[in-house]
Short mmCIF file of C-alpha atoms and ligand atoms in Angstrom, two decimals:
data_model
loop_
_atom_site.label_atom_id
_atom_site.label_comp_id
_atom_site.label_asym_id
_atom_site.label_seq_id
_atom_site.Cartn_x
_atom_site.Cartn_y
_atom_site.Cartn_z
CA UNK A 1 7.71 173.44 -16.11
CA UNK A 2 4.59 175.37 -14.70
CA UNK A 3 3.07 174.46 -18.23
CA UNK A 4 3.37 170.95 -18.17
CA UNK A 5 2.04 170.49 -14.96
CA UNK A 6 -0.80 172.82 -15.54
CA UNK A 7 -1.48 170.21 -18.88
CA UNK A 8 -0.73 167.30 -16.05
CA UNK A 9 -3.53 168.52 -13.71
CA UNK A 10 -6.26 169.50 -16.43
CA UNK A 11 -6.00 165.95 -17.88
CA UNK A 12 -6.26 164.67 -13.80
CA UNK A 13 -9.34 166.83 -13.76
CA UNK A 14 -11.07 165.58 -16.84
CA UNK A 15 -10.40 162.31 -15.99
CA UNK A 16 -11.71 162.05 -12.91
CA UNK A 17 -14.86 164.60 -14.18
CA UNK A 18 -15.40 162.07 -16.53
CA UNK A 19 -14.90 158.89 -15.07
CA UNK A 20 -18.18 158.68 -13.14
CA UNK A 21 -20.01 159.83 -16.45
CA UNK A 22 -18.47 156.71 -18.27
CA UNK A 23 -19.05 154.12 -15.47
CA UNK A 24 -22.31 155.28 -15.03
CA UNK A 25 -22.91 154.58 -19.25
CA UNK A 26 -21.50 151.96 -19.16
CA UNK A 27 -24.27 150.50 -16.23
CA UNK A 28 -27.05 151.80 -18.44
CA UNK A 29 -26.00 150.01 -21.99
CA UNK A 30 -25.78 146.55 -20.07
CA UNK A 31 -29.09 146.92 -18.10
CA UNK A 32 -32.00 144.61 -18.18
CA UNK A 33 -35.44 145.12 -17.09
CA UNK A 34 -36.97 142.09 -15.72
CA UNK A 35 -40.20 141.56 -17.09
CA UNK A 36 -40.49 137.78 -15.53
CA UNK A 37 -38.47 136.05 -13.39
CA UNK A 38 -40.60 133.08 -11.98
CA UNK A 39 -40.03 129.41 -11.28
CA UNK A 40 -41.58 126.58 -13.57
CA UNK A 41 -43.24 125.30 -10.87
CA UNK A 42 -44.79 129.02 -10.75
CA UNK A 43 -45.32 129.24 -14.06
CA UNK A 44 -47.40 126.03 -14.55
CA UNK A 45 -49.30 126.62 -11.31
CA UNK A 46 -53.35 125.96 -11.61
CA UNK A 47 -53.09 124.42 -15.13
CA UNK A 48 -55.34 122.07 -16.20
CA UNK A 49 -52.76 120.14 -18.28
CA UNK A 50 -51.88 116.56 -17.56
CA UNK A 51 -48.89 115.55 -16.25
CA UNK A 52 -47.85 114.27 -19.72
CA UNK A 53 -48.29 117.51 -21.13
CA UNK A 54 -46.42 119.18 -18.64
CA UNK A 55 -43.61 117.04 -19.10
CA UNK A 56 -42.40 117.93 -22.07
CA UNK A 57 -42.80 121.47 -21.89
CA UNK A 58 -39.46 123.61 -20.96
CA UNK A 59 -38.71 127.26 -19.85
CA UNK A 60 -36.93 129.68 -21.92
CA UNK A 61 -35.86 133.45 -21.04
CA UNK A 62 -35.90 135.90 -23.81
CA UNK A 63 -34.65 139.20 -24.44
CA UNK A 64 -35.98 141.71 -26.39
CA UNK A 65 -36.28 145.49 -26.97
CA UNK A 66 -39.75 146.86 -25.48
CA UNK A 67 -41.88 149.46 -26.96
CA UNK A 68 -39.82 152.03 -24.64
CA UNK A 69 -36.22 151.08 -26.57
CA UNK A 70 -35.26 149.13 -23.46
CA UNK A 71 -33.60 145.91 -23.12
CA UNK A 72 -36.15 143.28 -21.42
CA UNK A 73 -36.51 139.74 -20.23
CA UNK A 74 -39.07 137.54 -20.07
CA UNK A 75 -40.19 134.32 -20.10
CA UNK A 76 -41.99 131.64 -22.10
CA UNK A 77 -43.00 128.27 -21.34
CA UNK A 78 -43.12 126.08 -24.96
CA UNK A 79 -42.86 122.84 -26.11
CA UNK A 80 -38.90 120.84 -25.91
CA UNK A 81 -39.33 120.72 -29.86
CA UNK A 82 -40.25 123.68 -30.70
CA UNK A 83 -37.08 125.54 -28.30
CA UNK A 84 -34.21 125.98 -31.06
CA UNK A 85 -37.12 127.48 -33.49
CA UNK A 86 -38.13 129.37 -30.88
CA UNK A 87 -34.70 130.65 -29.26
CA UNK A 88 -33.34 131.42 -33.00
CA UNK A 89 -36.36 133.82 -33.86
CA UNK A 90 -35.87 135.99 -30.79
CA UNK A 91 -32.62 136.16 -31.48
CA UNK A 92 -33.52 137.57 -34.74
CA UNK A 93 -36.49 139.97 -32.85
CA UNK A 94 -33.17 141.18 -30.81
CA UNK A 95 -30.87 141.60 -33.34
CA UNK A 96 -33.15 143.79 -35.35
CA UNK A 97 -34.84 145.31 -32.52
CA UNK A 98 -38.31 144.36 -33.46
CA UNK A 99 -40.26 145.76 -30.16
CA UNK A 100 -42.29 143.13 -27.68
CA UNK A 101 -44.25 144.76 -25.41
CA UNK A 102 -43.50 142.36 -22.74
CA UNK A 103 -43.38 138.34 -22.06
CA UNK A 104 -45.02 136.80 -19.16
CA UNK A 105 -46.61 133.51 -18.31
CA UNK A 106 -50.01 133.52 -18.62
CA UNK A 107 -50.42 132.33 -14.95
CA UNK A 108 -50.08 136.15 -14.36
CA UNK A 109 -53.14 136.54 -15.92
CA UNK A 110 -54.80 133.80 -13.90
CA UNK A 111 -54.65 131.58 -17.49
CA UNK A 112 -57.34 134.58 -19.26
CA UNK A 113 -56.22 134.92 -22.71
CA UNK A 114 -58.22 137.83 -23.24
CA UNK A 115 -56.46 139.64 -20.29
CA UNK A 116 -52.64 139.00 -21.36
CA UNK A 117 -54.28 140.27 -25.02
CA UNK A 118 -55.56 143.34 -23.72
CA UNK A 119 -52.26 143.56 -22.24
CA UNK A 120 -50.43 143.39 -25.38
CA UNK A 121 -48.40 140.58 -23.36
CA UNK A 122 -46.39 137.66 -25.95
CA UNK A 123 -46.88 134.03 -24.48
CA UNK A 124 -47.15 130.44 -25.67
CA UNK A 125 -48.40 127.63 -23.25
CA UNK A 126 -51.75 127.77 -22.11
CA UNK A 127 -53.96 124.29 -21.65
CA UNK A 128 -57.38 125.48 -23.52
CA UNK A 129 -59.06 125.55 -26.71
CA UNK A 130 -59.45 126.94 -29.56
CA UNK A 131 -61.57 130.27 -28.65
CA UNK A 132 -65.40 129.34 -28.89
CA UNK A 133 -65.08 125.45 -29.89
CA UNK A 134 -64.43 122.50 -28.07
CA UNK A 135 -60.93 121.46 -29.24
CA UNK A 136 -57.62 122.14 -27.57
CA UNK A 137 -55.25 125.18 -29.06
CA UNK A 138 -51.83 124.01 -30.17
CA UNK A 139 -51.20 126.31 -26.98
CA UNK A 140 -52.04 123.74 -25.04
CA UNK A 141 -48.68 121.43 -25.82
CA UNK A 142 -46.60 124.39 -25.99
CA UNK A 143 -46.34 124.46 -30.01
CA UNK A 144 -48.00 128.12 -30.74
CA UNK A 145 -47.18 131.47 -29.29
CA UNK A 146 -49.12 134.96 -29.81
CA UNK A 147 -46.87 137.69 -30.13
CA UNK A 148 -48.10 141.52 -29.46
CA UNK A 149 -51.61 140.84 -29.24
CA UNK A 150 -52.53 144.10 -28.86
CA UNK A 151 -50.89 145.03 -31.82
CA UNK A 152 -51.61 142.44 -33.93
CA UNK A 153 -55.39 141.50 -32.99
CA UNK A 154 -57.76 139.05 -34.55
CA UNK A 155 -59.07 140.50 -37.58
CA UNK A 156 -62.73 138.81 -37.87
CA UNK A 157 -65.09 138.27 -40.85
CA UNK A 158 -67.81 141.31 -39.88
CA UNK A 159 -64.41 143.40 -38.92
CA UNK A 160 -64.25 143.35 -35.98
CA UNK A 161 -61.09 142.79 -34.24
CA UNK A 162 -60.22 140.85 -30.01
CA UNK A 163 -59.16 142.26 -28.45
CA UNK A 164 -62.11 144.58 -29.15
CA UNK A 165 -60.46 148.56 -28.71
CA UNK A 166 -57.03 146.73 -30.76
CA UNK A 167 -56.03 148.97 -33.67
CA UNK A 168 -54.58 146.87 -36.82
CA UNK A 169 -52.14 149.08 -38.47
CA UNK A 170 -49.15 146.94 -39.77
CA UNK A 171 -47.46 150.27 -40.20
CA UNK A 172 -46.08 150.47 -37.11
CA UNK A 173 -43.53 148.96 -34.94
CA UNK A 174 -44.12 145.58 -33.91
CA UNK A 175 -46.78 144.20 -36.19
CA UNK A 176 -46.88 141.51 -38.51
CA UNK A 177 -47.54 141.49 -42.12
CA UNK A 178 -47.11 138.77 -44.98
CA UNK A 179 -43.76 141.12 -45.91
CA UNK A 180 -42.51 140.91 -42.26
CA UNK A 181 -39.10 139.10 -41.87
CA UNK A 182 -40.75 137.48 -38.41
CA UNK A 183 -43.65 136.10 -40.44
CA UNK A 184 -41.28 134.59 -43.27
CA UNK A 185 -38.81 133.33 -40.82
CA UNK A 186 -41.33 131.56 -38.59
CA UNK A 187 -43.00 129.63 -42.35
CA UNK A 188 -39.14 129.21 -43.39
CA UNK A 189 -39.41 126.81 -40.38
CA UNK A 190 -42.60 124.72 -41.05
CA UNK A 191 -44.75 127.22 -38.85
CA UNK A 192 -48.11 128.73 -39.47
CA UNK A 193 -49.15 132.53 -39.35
CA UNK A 194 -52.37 132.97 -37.84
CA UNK A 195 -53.04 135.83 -40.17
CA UNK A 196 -53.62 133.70 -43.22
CA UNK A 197 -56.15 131.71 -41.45
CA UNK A 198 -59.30 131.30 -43.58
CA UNK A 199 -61.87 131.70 -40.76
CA UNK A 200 -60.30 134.59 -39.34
CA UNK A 201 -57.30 136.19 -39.17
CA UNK A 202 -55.26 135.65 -35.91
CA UNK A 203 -52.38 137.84 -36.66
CA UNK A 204 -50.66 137.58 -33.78
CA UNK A 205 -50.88 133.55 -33.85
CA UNK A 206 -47.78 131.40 -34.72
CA UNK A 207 -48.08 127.85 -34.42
CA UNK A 208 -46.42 124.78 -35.35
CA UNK A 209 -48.98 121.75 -35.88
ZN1 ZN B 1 -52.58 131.91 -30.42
#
């Protein structure tokens, strides 16, 4: 009798010893770290894009493992037709917990593409052109997103790379080479890689013309 109850009261005690320890887990595994979490009004704030422009663009929140092993969210502002291609490959990037350093509108970095490079920051809309000429980036409909600029920089003629202190080393996590299953997934669906551009290579560039 004293035995039973002695087994009763240890298995009470490991219970409730445990209990906090598995709740607690449990919090942890289904955590998200908010990366963004603007409006679209926000997001679109201070563009120079016309109002046609603007209306076909749409918001999309993706998740995605960070460089610290984390589950994130951000956000991306991109083109109506360009949202299942879009949604499908970063549900790929999550599945195989490909890292992205983070997703933000570029609004946060007062429209500077050079900034939200140095920042290593993944985005798509942005009304400009085509660094140093006169005609308008497909980034300016919505249709091209950089991904990990910091990791993937532009690799120029003379070899020198923007953002300027960017390493290229497609050896590590969250870079893009011809072989990477990113790269092939994004031609599979009638994209472009930046990083087999002739002029230079913009290896962190994925557009769809
Ligand atoms: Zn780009």
């Amino acid at each position: 009798m004293i035995k039973i109850s002695s087994i009763y009261l240890f298995i009470i005690l490991v219970s409730i010893i445990l209990s906090p320890i598995n709740s607690f887990s449990m919090i942890k595994d289904t955590t998200v770290i908010i990366d963004s979490q603007i409006t679209f009004e926000e997001a679109i704030k201070g563009t120079k894009a016309p109002q046609n422009v603007i209306a076909n663009l749409v918001f999309l929140d993706v998740k995605y493992y960070s460089t610290d092993s984390k589950l994130h969210k951000g956000q991306l502002i991109i083109h109506k037709d360009v949202k299942q291609d879009i949604e499908e490959v970063f549900k790929l990037i999550l599945q195989n917990k490909f890292p992205i350093a983070k997703v933000i509108p570029i609004v946060k970095y007062d429209w500077s593409d050079n900034a939200s490079m140095e920042d290593n920051n993944t985005s798509a809309f942005n009304y400009r052109n085509i660094a140093g000429t006169e005609r308008l980036s497909n980034h300016s409909f919505g249709k091209a997103i950089d991904i990990n600029p910091f990791f993937n920089p532009v690799v120029h003629k003379d070899g020198t790379h923007t953002p300027e202190k960017a390493k290229y080393d497609t050896t590590k996590p969250g870079t893009f080479s011809a072989e990477n299953f990113i790269v092939k997934e994004f031609l599979k669906r009638g994209w472009r890689w930046g990083g087999t551009f002739s002029s230079y290579a913009d290896n962190h560039h994925f557009d769809k013309p």
